Amino acid sequence: MSELFDAVDALVASRSALPAAAERKRLRMAHGLTLDEVAAALRVRRATVSGWESAKKPVEPRGPEREAYARLLNQLAELYPPSEEPPVPEAATPVGAPVPAQSEALSAGPAVETAATPATESSQPSAPDLVATVPDAVPRPTHATRPSSKSPRPGERRAVAVGASMGAHERFAHGPLAVVDADADGHVSAYCTAGLVLDVPAKSLPALVDWTLREARLGQARLSAPGKDADPLLVLTDSALKRYGLPTELTEEERLAGRIPENHKVIKQLARAEWKLTQRGFGAWARIYRPAQGSERACVQLCIPSWHALDARHWGEAGRLAPAELARVLGVYASRVMTPRGSTAVTGLELMTALHPPTRASQPDAAGRRHSEHNPGSLGRDPVDPAPCEAPDGHPLLADLPRFHVRGPGEKLFEEAYDWARPMTDAECTLRHLVGIDVNMAFAAGANGLNVGLGAPTHVKAPVFDAKLPGSWLVDLSHVDLSRVKTGKDTWTELDADLLPSPFTPKGDRPTGPAWYATPTVAYAVELGYEVHPLEAYVRHDSGRYLDGWYQRLREAYLATMTDLGVSADMAPADFLRAMDGYKDRDPQLAIVVSAIKATVKGGLGKLRERPRGEGWKPGQPWRALARPTWRPDIRAAVISRTRVNLHRKIVKHAAFTGHYPVAVLSDCVVYASDGPSPLDFLPYRGGKPLPGGFKLGVNPGLVKHEGTQSVLWGEEVRDRFDVPDLNLARYIKDGTVTDVDHGE
């Protein structure tokens, strides 16, 4: 009989209605599940699950997959029901502002602090995409919440204490962050991410922190199951700083120290209220906390734009926006990436940890208790030393080297991005234009699917090269001849090697002897058709695709924001080029988010090999960053190596098919001489389809966009003016502006 019942249940499930695509995605992300995890559980392809969640063209699952998928969604719906909270009054949400996140857990990030600070990770499931635009003039939203000890008036909502019994969607109902502002009468308001404004009763900074944790209902849920929910973020405007007794600008001494002095009256107020600061003190990104009691955290992060918390190189004019507009910019970034944890570089690094916390809860022991154990696929909680060749100059591993010793390629791994250029040929000088194309999110694309080491290296003498084994290899690649390379399984192609950069060095020079390379670089030499015989290596047998989730989250954040700006992934090449023309002007606030996402990629990878930052450091001594398990110069080198060879592979494919060679390459930008001003004038599209393995126009990471066009006469004039025949024109191709201080130095 039970078999009959099971058959009936399966039959009903095979025809039962499934929630809308957006709700399917919300439920998956609320539980911290990736597309890959769901696909593996249901034994389907990742693209299949993505199709089930597609907002534009949702695909309905069939057969046993539908039954299993329906069961998954039903269980998740019980855990993460839609919010039943009444909607905010209409006046509280400006026209075109993002929709309040009523039913989804917004995302936030981990906290990496010292032992005396709160727990080390805080991560969460992802959140709803905040789309649409805000009008040029954002009206002051209606105050929808008035926390006080009095009874609420008719029609007025009241903030409630945030309790552990609440679900994530209730505890974080007002979003991940708020911009705190004060008016001329001293009235303080907190502008949340969905247009909601909260009345703030706090008269002092300690009271503000207490109110945030008890009543504000700010924060975000974890990105992964083993992680921790993120702390709320308060952004203090100049008027709020004055209201709470803080300076609106730092003195020169305070700016250099990165904090206000410990004897400041506000810090004394915090101490009297038994609040603590992390070792970094009270700076532009301050963390105020009390030691955790069990699993309960009590921590609030502050962001102070006027103290240069939001670097203009990455956040543009965000620090000067009105409170509601700033809340929107930071809210979109937080929902799609994570709550900012500092600079974009810091946030990029924290996102890695949020997606792969170092520890997780074990299975219950005989007494039913769980313990902390290593989380597989993470970097663990303890730092590891790099191989000597991977260590940057001044590292303690190199303390025995002579003081002024300069390490050469045979002693030091030097995997960096391209900075290569050559003089133009006579034929190229007869063309009219120089056209630059730029790879979208190149380093993120280089991280996708990359196998990296998770633990310490093992030294091996005379190893056999294994392309699946991450590490650093001492090998002579000087015999690789680019004039004859393998471009297919049994296809060898003749090229003009003098017009190509070497794929093995950042400057594009051909190697002259043994040098240290990351695995992707050596694997590319094999791909080109040449044997390699390493002399020694430092390899990591414990490995995994650590950056896949990081790439996927940043990719989705980038594509969602670009779609909001009118640039989608399914555009034809000509339509894409038109859409990219002036896309930032369609919504300058979302353009800021795009810039911040890009900076999160590059900065996060850069943090993997963070150098000393003052603090009285001397060569041979350890510096603060070395204490992090995420200080991994080998992972950074592998990503850069893969990004560079990916670009070189496209350059070779293009040259083999068209006979055209690049004039200059700078990081992810390539410049070609062309008869026409558009990339379509030299990219070999046939019937709307690009050259397989070559450059393809599009918004997806790894595809290319138009970087800029200048005339060939401009290029020759610039090189003549500075008397540099191989001046890297890719550096100036975007707008043609060249100064006398930035020509290759």
Coordinates of N, CA, C and O in Angstrom, one line a residue, residues 414-418 439 442-443 445-447 450 465 477 480 482 486 501-506 517-528 637-654 665 667-668 670 693-695 702:
F414 N 56.9 35.5 -10.9 CA 56.5 36.9 -11.4 C 55.4 36.8 -12.4 O 55.6 36.9 -13.6
E415 N 54.2 36.5 -11.9 CA 53.0 36.4 -12.7 C 52.2 37.7 -12.6 O 51.6 37.9 -11.5
E416 N 52.3 38.5 -13.6 CA 51.6 39.8 -13.6 C 50.8 40.0 -14.9 O 51.0 39.2 -15.9
A417 N 50.0 41.0 -14.9 CA 49.2 41.3 -16.1 C 50.1 41.9 -17.2 O 51.2 42.4 -16.9
Y418 N 49.6 41.9 -18.4 CA 50.4 42.4 -19.6 C 50.6 43.9 -19.5 O 49.8 44.7 -19.1
V439 N 38.5 43.4 -22.2 CA 37.8 42.2 -21.7 C 37.0 42.5 -20.5 O 37.6 43.0 -19.5
A442 N 37.9 40.6 -16.6 CA 38.8 39.7 -17.1 C 39.4 38.8 -16.0 O 39.5 37.6 -16.2
F443 N 39.7 39.4 -14.9 CA 40.3 38.6 -13.8 C 39.2 37.7 -13.1 O 39.6 36.6 -12.6
A445 N 36.8 36.3 -14.8 CA 36.7 35.2 -15.7 C 37.9 34.3 -15.6 O 37.7 33.0 -15.7
G446 N 39.1 34.8 -15.3 CA 40.2 34.0 -15.1 C 40.1 33.1 -13.9 O 40.8 32.0 -13.8
A447 N 39.3 33.5 -12.9 CA 39.2 32.8 -11.6 C 38.1 31.7 -11.8 O 38.2 30.7 -11.1
L450 N 39.0 27.7 -12.0 CA 40.4 27.5 -11.7 C 40.6 26.7 -10.5 O 40.1 26.9 -9.4
F465 N 55.4 17.4 -15.1 CA 54.4 18.4 -15.1 C 53.0 17.8 -15.2 O 52.7 16.9 -16.0
L477 N 61.2 27.8 -20.6 CA 60.2 27.9 -21.7 C 60.8 28.7 -22.8 O 60.1 29.1 -23.7
V480 N 60.0 27.6 -26.6 CA 58.7 27.8 -27.2 C 58.8 28.9 -28.3 O 59.1 30.0 -28.0
L482 N 56.9 31.0 -31.0 CA 55.6 31.5 -31.4 C 55.4 31.6 -32.9 O 54.3 31.9 -33.4
K486 N 50.6 25.3 -32.1 CA 49.5 24.4 -32.3 C 48.2 25.1 -32.0 O 48.0 25.7 -30.9
P501 N 53.3 39.3 -28.4 CA 53.9 39.3 -27.1 C 54.1 37.8 -26.7 O 53.3 36.9 -27.1
S502 N 55.1 37.5 -25.9 CA 55.3 36.2 -25.3 C 54.2 36.0 -24.3 O 53.9 37.0 -23.5
P503 N 53.6 34.8 -24.2 CA 52.6 34.6 -23.1 C 53.2 34.4 -21.7 O 52.5 34.2 -20.8
F504 N 54.5 34.3 -21.7 CA 55.2 33.8 -20.4 C 55.7 35.0 -19.5 O 56.1 34.7 -18.4
T505 N 55.7 36.2 -20.1 CA 56.2 37.3 -19.3 C 55.3 38.5 -19.4 O 54.7 38.7 -20.4
P506 N 55.2 39.3 -18.3 CA 54.3 40.5 -18.4 C 54.7 41.5 -19.4 O 53.8 42.1 -20.0
Y517 N 57.0 29.7 -12.9 CA 55.7 30.0 -13.5 C 54.6 29.2 -12.7 O 54.8 28.2 -12.1
A518 N 53.4 29.8 -12.7 CA 52.2 29.2 -12.1 C 51.7 28.1 -13.1 O 52.0 28.1 -14.3
T519 N 50.9 27.2 -12.6 CA 50.5 26.0 -13.4 C 49.8 26.5 -14.7 O 50.2 25.9 -15.8
P520 N 48.9 27.4 -14.8 CA 48.3 27.8 -16.1 C 49.3 28.2 -17.1 O 49.1 27.9 -18.3
T521 N 50.3 28.9 -16.8 CA 51.3 29.3 -17.8 C 52.1 28.2 -18.4 O 52.2 28.1 -19.6
V522 N 52.5 27.2 -17.5 CA 53.2 26.0 -18.1 C 52.2 25.2 -18.9 O 52.6 24.6 -19.9
A523 N 51.0 25.1 -18.5 CA 50.0 24.3 -19.2 C 49.8 24.9 -20.6 O 49.6 24.2 -21.6
Y524 N 49.9 26.2 -20.7 CA 49.7 26.9 -22.0 C 50.8 26.5 -22.9 O 50.6 26.4 -24.2
A525 N 52.1 26.4 -22.4 CA 53.2 26.1 -23.3 C 53.0 24.7 -23.8 O 53.3 24.4 -25.0
V526 N 52.4 23.8 -23.0 CA 52.1 22.4 -23.5 C 51.0 22.5 -24.6 O 51.0 21.8 -25.6
E527 N 50.0 23.3 -24.3 CA 48.9 23.5 -25.3 C 49.4 24.0 -26.6 O 48.9 23.6 -27.7
L528 N 50.4 24.8 -26.6 CA 51.0 25.4 -27.9 C 51.8 24.3 -28.6 O 52.2 24.6 -29.8
A637 N 48.6 34.6 -8.1 CA 49.4 34.4 -9.2 C 48.7 33.5 -10.2 O 48.8 33.7 -11.5
A638 N 48.0 32.5 -9.7 CA 47.4 31.5 -10.6 C 46.3 32.2 -11.4 O 46.1 32.0 -12.6
V639 N 45.5 33.1 -10.8 CA 44.4 33.8 -11.5 C 45.0 34.8 -12.5 O 44.5 34.8 -13.7
I640 N 46.1 35.5 -12.2 CA 46.7 36.4 -13.2 C 47.3 35.6 -14.3 O 47.2 36.0 -15.5
S641 N 47.9 34.5 -14.0 CA 48.5 33.6 -15.1 C 47.4 33.2 -16.0 O 47.6 33.3 -17.2
R642 N 46.3 32.7 -15.5 CA 45.3 32.2 -16.3 C 44.6 33.3 -17.2 O 44.3 33.1 -18.3
T643 N 44.5 34.5 -16.6 CA 43.9 35.6 -17.3 C 44.8 36.0 -18.4 O 44.3 36.3 -19.5
R644 N 46.1 36.0 -18.2 CA 47.0 36.4 -19.3 C 47.1 35.4 -20.4 O 47.0 35.8 -21.6
V645 N 47.1 34.1 -20.1 CA 47.2 33.2 -21.2 C 45.8 33.1 -21.9 O 45.8 32.8 -23.1
N646 N 44.7 33.3 -21.2 CA 43.4 33.4 -21.9 C 43.4 34.5 -22.9 O 42.9 34.3 -24.1
L647 N 44.0 35.6 -22.6 CA 44.0 36.7 -23.5 C 45.0 36.4 -24.7 O 44.6 36.7 -25.9
H648 N 46.1 35.8 -24.4 CA 47.0 35.4 -25.5 C 46.4 34.4 -26.4 O 46.6 34.5 -27.6
R649 N 45.7 33.5 -25.9 CA 45.0 32.5 -26.7 C 44.1 33.1 -27.7 O 44.1 32.8 -28.9
K650 N 43.3 34.1 -27.3 CA 42.4 34.8 -28.2 C 43.2 35.6 -29.3 O 42.9 35.7 -30.4
I651 N 44.4 36.2 -28.8 CA 45.2 37.0 -29.7 C 45.8 36.1 -30.8 O 45.8 36.4 -32.0
V652 N 46.2 34.9 -30.4 CA 46.7 33.9 -31.4 C 45.6 33.5 -32.4 O 45.9 33.4 -33.6
K653 N 44.5 33.1 -31.8 CA 43.4 32.7 -32.7 C 43.0 33.8 -33.7 O 42.8 33.5 -34.9
H654 N 43.0 35.1 -33.3 CA 42.7 36.2 -34.1 C 43.8 36.3 -35.2 O 43.5 36.5 -36.4
V665 N 49.1 45.9 -25.7 CA 48.3 45.1 -24.7 C 48.6 45.7 -23.3 O 49.8 45.7 -22.9
S667 N 47.1 45.0 -19.5 CA 46.2 44.2 -18.7 C 45.2 43.5 -19.5 O 45.5 42.5 -20.2
D668 N 43.9 44.0 -19.5 CA 42.9 43.3 -20.3 C 42.4 44.1 -21.5 O 41.3 43.9 -22.0
V670 N 43.3 45.4 -25.4 CA 44.1 45.1 -26.6 C 43.8 46.1 -27.7 O 42.7 46.4 -27.9
G693 N 36.8 30.7 -30.2 CA 38.0 30.8 -29.5 C 38.6 32.2 -29.5 O 39.6 32.4 -28.9
G694 N 38.1 33.1 -30.4 CA 38.6 34.4 -30.5 C 37.8 35.4 -29.7 O 37.1 35.1 -28.7
F695 N 38.0 36.7 -30.1 CA 37.3 37.8 -29.3 C 35.8 37.8 -29.7 O 35.4 37.6 -30.9
G702 N 34.7 37.9 -19.7 CA 35.5 37.2 -20.7 C 35.2 37.6 -22.1 O 36.1 37.4 -22.9

